[in-house]
PDB file of C-alpha atoms in Angstrom:
ATOM      1  CA  UNK A   1     -27.904 -26.146 -66.592  1.00  0.00           C
ATOM      2  CA  UNK A   2     -27.895 -29.692 -65.243  1.00  0.00           C
ATOM      3  CA  UNK A   3     -24.154 -30.104 -65.819  1.00  0.00           C
ATOM      4  CA  UNK A   4     -23.404 -27.018 -63.710  1.00  0.00           C
ATOM      5  CA  UNK A   5     -25.691 -28.277 -60.975  1.00  0.00           C
ATOM      6  CA  UNK A   6     -24.041 -31.692 -60.978  1.00  0.00           C
ATOM      7  CA  UNK A   7     -20.543 -30.195 -60.901  1.00  0.00           C
ATOM      8  CA  UNK A   8     -21.522 -27.939 -57.977  1.00  0.00           C
ATOM      9  CA  UNK A   9     -23.131 -30.798 -56.050  1.00  0.00           C
ATOM     10  CA  UNK A  10     -20.124 -33.048 -56.653  1.00  0.00           C
ATOM     11  CA  UNK A  11     -17.696 -30.366 -55.443  1.00  0.00           C
ATOM     12  CA  UNK A  12     -19.775 -29.820 -52.277  1.00  0.00           C
ATOM     13  CA  UNK A  13     -19.811 -33.537 -51.569  1.00  0.00           C
ATOM     14  CA  UNK A  14     -16.070 -33.757 -52.162  1.00  0.00           C
ATOM     15  CA  UNK A  15     -15.486 -30.940 -49.701  1.00  0.00           C
ATOM     16  CA  UNK A  16     -17.528 -32.775 -47.064  1.00  0.00           C
ATOM     17  CA  UNK A  17     -15.409 -35.888 -47.284  1.00  0.00           C
ATOM     18  CA  UNK A  18     -12.588 -35.124 -44.924  1.00  0.00           C
ATOM     19  CA  UNK A  19     -10.158 -37.478 -43.408  1.00  0.00           C
ATOM     20  CA  UNK A  20     -11.168 -38.359 -39.860  1.00  0.00           C
ATOM     21  CA  UNK A  21      -9.185 -36.747 -37.074  1.00  0.00           C
ATOM     22  CA  UNK A  22      -6.909 -38.886 -34.999  1.00  0.00           C
ATOM     23  CA  UNK A  23      -7.689 -38.769 -31.267  1.00  0.00           C
ATOM     24  CA  UNK A  24      -5.150 -36.783 -29.280  1.00  0.00           C
ATOM     25  CA  UNK A  25      -2.780 -38.730 -27.102  1.00  0.00           C
ATOM     26  CA  UNK A  26      -3.792 -38.341 -23.481  1.00  0.00           C
ATOM     27  CA  UNK A  27      -1.259 -37.615 -20.786  1.00  0.00           C
ATOM     28  CA  UNK A  28      -0.141 -40.660 -18.953  1.00  0.00           C
ATOM     29  CA  UNK A  29       1.809 -40.210 -15.733  1.00  0.00           C
ATOM     30  CA  UNK A  30       5.198 -41.839 -15.405  1.00  0.00           C
ATOM     31  CA  UNK A  31       5.070 -45.430 -14.276  1.00  0.00           C
ATOM     32  CA  UNK A  32       7.132 -44.932 -11.136  1.00  0.00           C
ATOM     33  CA  UNK A  33       5.603 -42.334  -8.867  1.00  0.00           C
ATOM     34  CA  UNK A  34       7.310 -41.905  -5.561  1.00  0.00           C
ATOM     35  CA  UNK A  35       4.989 -41.869  -2.612  1.00  0.00           C
ATOM     36  CA  UNK A  36       5.401 -38.757  -0.485  1.00  0.00           C
ATOM     37  CA  UNK A  37       5.264 -39.236   3.254  1.00  0.00           C
ATOM     38  CA  UNK A  38       2.140 -37.815   4.864  1.00  0.00           C
ATOM     39  CA  UNK A  39       2.522 -34.288   6.190  1.00  0.00           C
ATOM     40  CA  UNK A  40       2.970 -33.878   9.906  1.00  0.00           C
ATOM     41  CA  UNK A  41      -0.172 -32.700  11.655  1.00  0.00           C
ATOM     42  CA  UNK A  42      -0.337 -28.969  12.266  1.00  0.00           C
ATOM     43  CA  UNK A  43       0.562 -27.954  15.793  1.00  0.00           C
ATOM     44  CA  UNK A  44      -2.241 -26.761  18.008  1.00  0.00           C
ATOM     45  CA  UNK A  45      -2.611 -22.989  17.827  1.00  0.00           C
ATOM     46  CA  UNK A  46      -1.426 -20.988  20.782  1.00  0.00           C
ATOM     47  CA  UNK A  47      -4.149 -20.025  23.201  1.00  0.00           C
ATOM     48  CA  UNK A  48      -5.673 -16.659  22.471  1.00  0.00           C
ATOM     49  CA  UNK A  49      -4.802 -13.841  24.789  1.00  0.00           C
ATOM     50  CA  UNK A  50      -7.605 -11.796  26.283  1.00  0.00           C
ATOM     51  CA  UNK A  51      -8.609  -8.766  24.243  1.00  0.00           C
ATOM     52  CA  UNK A  52      -6.599  -5.624  24.809  1.00  0.00           C
ATOM     53  CA  UNK A  53      -8.570  -2.919  26.526  1.00  0.00           C
ATOM     54  CA  UNK A  54      -9.209   0.032  24.234  1.00  0.00           C
ATOM     55  CA  UNK A  55      -8.664   3.515  25.601  1.00  0.00           C
ATOM     56  CA  UNK A  56     -11.802   5.291  26.666  1.00  0.00           C
ATOM     57  CA  UNK A  57     -13.158   7.654  24.014  1.00  0.00           C
ATOM     58  CA  UNK A  58     -12.186  11.235  24.532  1.00  0.00           C
ATOM     59  CA  UNK A  59     -14.980  13.392  25.868  1.00  0.00           C
ATOM     60  CA  UNK A  60     -16.865  15.399  23.290  1.00  0.00           C
ATOM     61  CA  UNK A  61     -15.188  18.701  22.714  1.00  0.00           C
ATOM     62  CA  UNK A  62     -17.326  21.755  22.240  1.00  0.00           C
ATOM     63  CA  UNK A  63     -16.388  25.192  21.038  1.00  0.00           C
ATOM     64  CA  UNK A  64     -18.171  28.426  21.790  1.00  0.00           C
ATOM     65  CA  UNK A  65     -20.553  29.091  18.919  1.00  0.00           C
ATOM     66  CA  UNK A  66     -22.848  31.903  17.887  1.00  0.00           C
ATOM     67  CA  UNK A  67     -25.288  32.652  15.089  1.00  0.00           C
ATOM     68  CA  UNK A  68     -22.492  34.178  12.993  1.00  0.00           C
ATOM     69  CA  UNK A  69     -20.001  31.407  13.950  1.00  0.00           C
ATOM     70  CA  UNK A  70     -21.969  28.106  14.135  1.00  0.00           C
ATOM     71  CA  UNK A  71     -18.884  25.842  13.998  1.00  0.00           C
ATOM     72  CA  UNK A  72     -16.700  27.742  16.475  1.00  0.00           C
ATOM     73  CA  UNK A  73     -14.070  28.785  13.901  1.00  0.00           C
ATOM     74  CA  UNK A  74     -13.305  32.001  15.801  1.00  0.00           C
ATOM     75  CA  UNK A  75     -11.900  29.990  18.725  1.00  0.00           C
ATOM     76  CA  UNK A  76      -9.656  28.005  16.317  1.00  0.00           C
ATOM     77  CA  UNK A  77      -7.965  31.065  14.769  1.00  0.00           C
ATOM     78  CA  UNK A  78      -4.861  30.411  16.903  1.00  0.00           C
ATOM     79  CA  UNK A  79      -3.939  27.612  14.456  1.00  0.00           C
ATOM     80  CA  UNK A  80      -3.583  30.052  11.522  1.00  0.00           C
ATOM     81  CA  UNK A  81       0.089  30.259  10.552  1.00  0.00           C
ATOM     82  CA  UNK A  82       1.049  27.007  12.300  1.00  0.00           C
ATOM     83  CA  UNK A  83       1.235  23.407  11.124  1.00  0.00           C
ATOM     84  CA  UNK A  84      -2.203  21.778  11.016  1.00  0.00           C
ATOM     85  CA  UNK A  85      -2.480  19.120  13.752  1.00  0.00           C
ATOM     86  CA  UNK A  86      -3.597  15.638  12.781  1.00  0.00           C
ATOM     87  CA  UNK A  87      -6.464  15.097  13.503  1.00  0.00           C
ATOM     88  CA  UNK A  88      -7.656  18.658  13.581  1.00  0.00           C
ATOM     89  CA  UNK A  89      -9.194  19.407  17.004  1.00  0.00           C
ATOM     90  CA  UNK A  90     -12.737  20.387  16.119  1.00  0.00           C
ATOM     91  CA  UNK A  91     -15.928  18.870  17.551  1.00  0.00           C
ATOM     92  CA  UNK A  92     -17.759  18.388  14.247  1.00  0.00           C
ATOM     93  CA  UNK A  93     -16.876  17.622  10.655  1.00  0.00           C
ATOM     94  CA  UNK A  94     -13.633  19.123   9.336  1.00  0.00           C
ATOM     95  CA  UNK A  95     -12.648  19.749   5.696  1.00  0.00           C
ATOM     96  CA  UNK A  96      -8.957  20.406   5.016  1.00  0.00           C
ATOM     97  CA  UNK A  97      -7.999  21.662   1.552  1.00  0.00           C
ATOM     98  CA  UNK A  98      -5.514  23.916  -0.198  1.00  0.00           C
ATOM     99  CA  UNK A  99      -6.638  27.133  -1.837  1.00  0.00           C
ATOM    100  CA  UNK A 100      -7.608  26.283  -5.410  1.00  0.00           C
ATOM    101  CA  UNK A 101      -8.418  22.608  -4.747  1.00  0.00           C
ATOM    102  CA  UNK A 102     -11.751  21.399  -6.126  1.00  0.00           C
ATOM    103  CA  UNK A 103     -14.262  21.126  -3.280  1.00  0.00           C
ATOM    104  CA  UNK A 104     -17.979  20.535  -3.075  1.00  0.00           C
ATOM    105  CA  UNK A 105     -20.203  23.588  -2.997  1.00  0.00           C
ATOM    106  CA  UNK A 106     -22.512  22.273  -0.266  1.00  0.00           C
ATOM    107  CA  UNK A 107     -22.818  24.471   2.790  1.00  0.00           C
ATOM    108  CA  UNK A 108     -22.642  22.755   6.174  1.00  0.00           C
ATOM    109  CA  UNK A 109     -22.663  25.460   8.853  1.00  0.00           C
ATOM    110  CA  UNK A 110     -21.329  23.078  11.525  1.00  0.00           C
ATOM    111  CA  UNK A 111     -18.297  22.063   9.398  1.00  0.00           C
ATOM    112  CA  UNK A 112     -14.891  23.654   9.994  1.00  0.00           C
ATOM    113  CA  UNK A 113     -13.048  24.499   6.761  1.00  0.00           C
ATOM    114  CA  UNK A 114      -9.272  24.517   7.189  1.00  0.00           C
ATOM    115  CA  UNK A 115      -7.377  26.036   4.262  1.00  0.00           C
ATOM    116  CA  UNK A 116      -3.695  25.016   4.054  1.00  0.00           C
ATOM    117  CA  UNK A 117      -0.890  26.388   1.875  1.00  0.00           C
ATOM    118  CA  UNK A 118      -0.419  24.931  -1.617  1.00  0.00           C
ATOM    119  CA  UNK A 119       3.352  24.278  -1.361  1.00  0.00           C
ATOM    120  CA  UNK A 120       3.590  21.764   1.450  1.00  0.00           C
ATOM    121  CA  UNK A 121      -0.098  21.479   2.442  1.00  0.00           C
ATOM    122  CA  UNK A 122       0.727  21.737   6.157  1.00  0.00           C
ATOM    123  CA  UNK A 123       0.619  25.392   7.250  1.00  0.00           C
ATOM    124  CA  UNK A 124      -2.884  26.643   8.084  1.00  0.00           C
ATOM    125  CA  UNK A 125      -3.796  29.718   6.034  1.00  0.00           C
ATOM    126  CA  UNK A 126      -7.433  30.244   7.070  1.00  0.00           C
ATOM    127  CA  UNK A 127     -10.206  28.681   9.153  1.00  0.00           C
ATOM    128  CA  UNK A 128     -13.910  29.246   8.505  1.00  0.00           C
ATOM    129  CA  UNK A 129     -17.326  27.619   8.819  1.00  0.00           C
ATOM    130  CA  UNK A 130     -19.188  26.028   5.947  1.00  0.00           C
TER     131      UNK A 130
END
């Protein structure tokens, strides 16, 4: 048993004796480096112009509503069959989708639902609340 142990220990010690690694040569820059002239200073920025006046917000639009028509969809029925204007002229939230599109099932009575055709997604097919 001792001979096997000695042979195993000797082979482990032999495996541990490796030749030392040589250090890698480091990069040394070329001896002659040309000096670059200093960059010209950046010109002073142009003076800022005064802010441009923004147009006044459009007055809130309101549509006639009722208990059965809380978003005023009945007054928007004139858009059915025409190209949907961008943005759609409704006072509250508007949801535009094509029939068959996935939409949320939440019900918001003040929201105007505008259904457009599937082919070119421009012609208004129906307008409702919800």
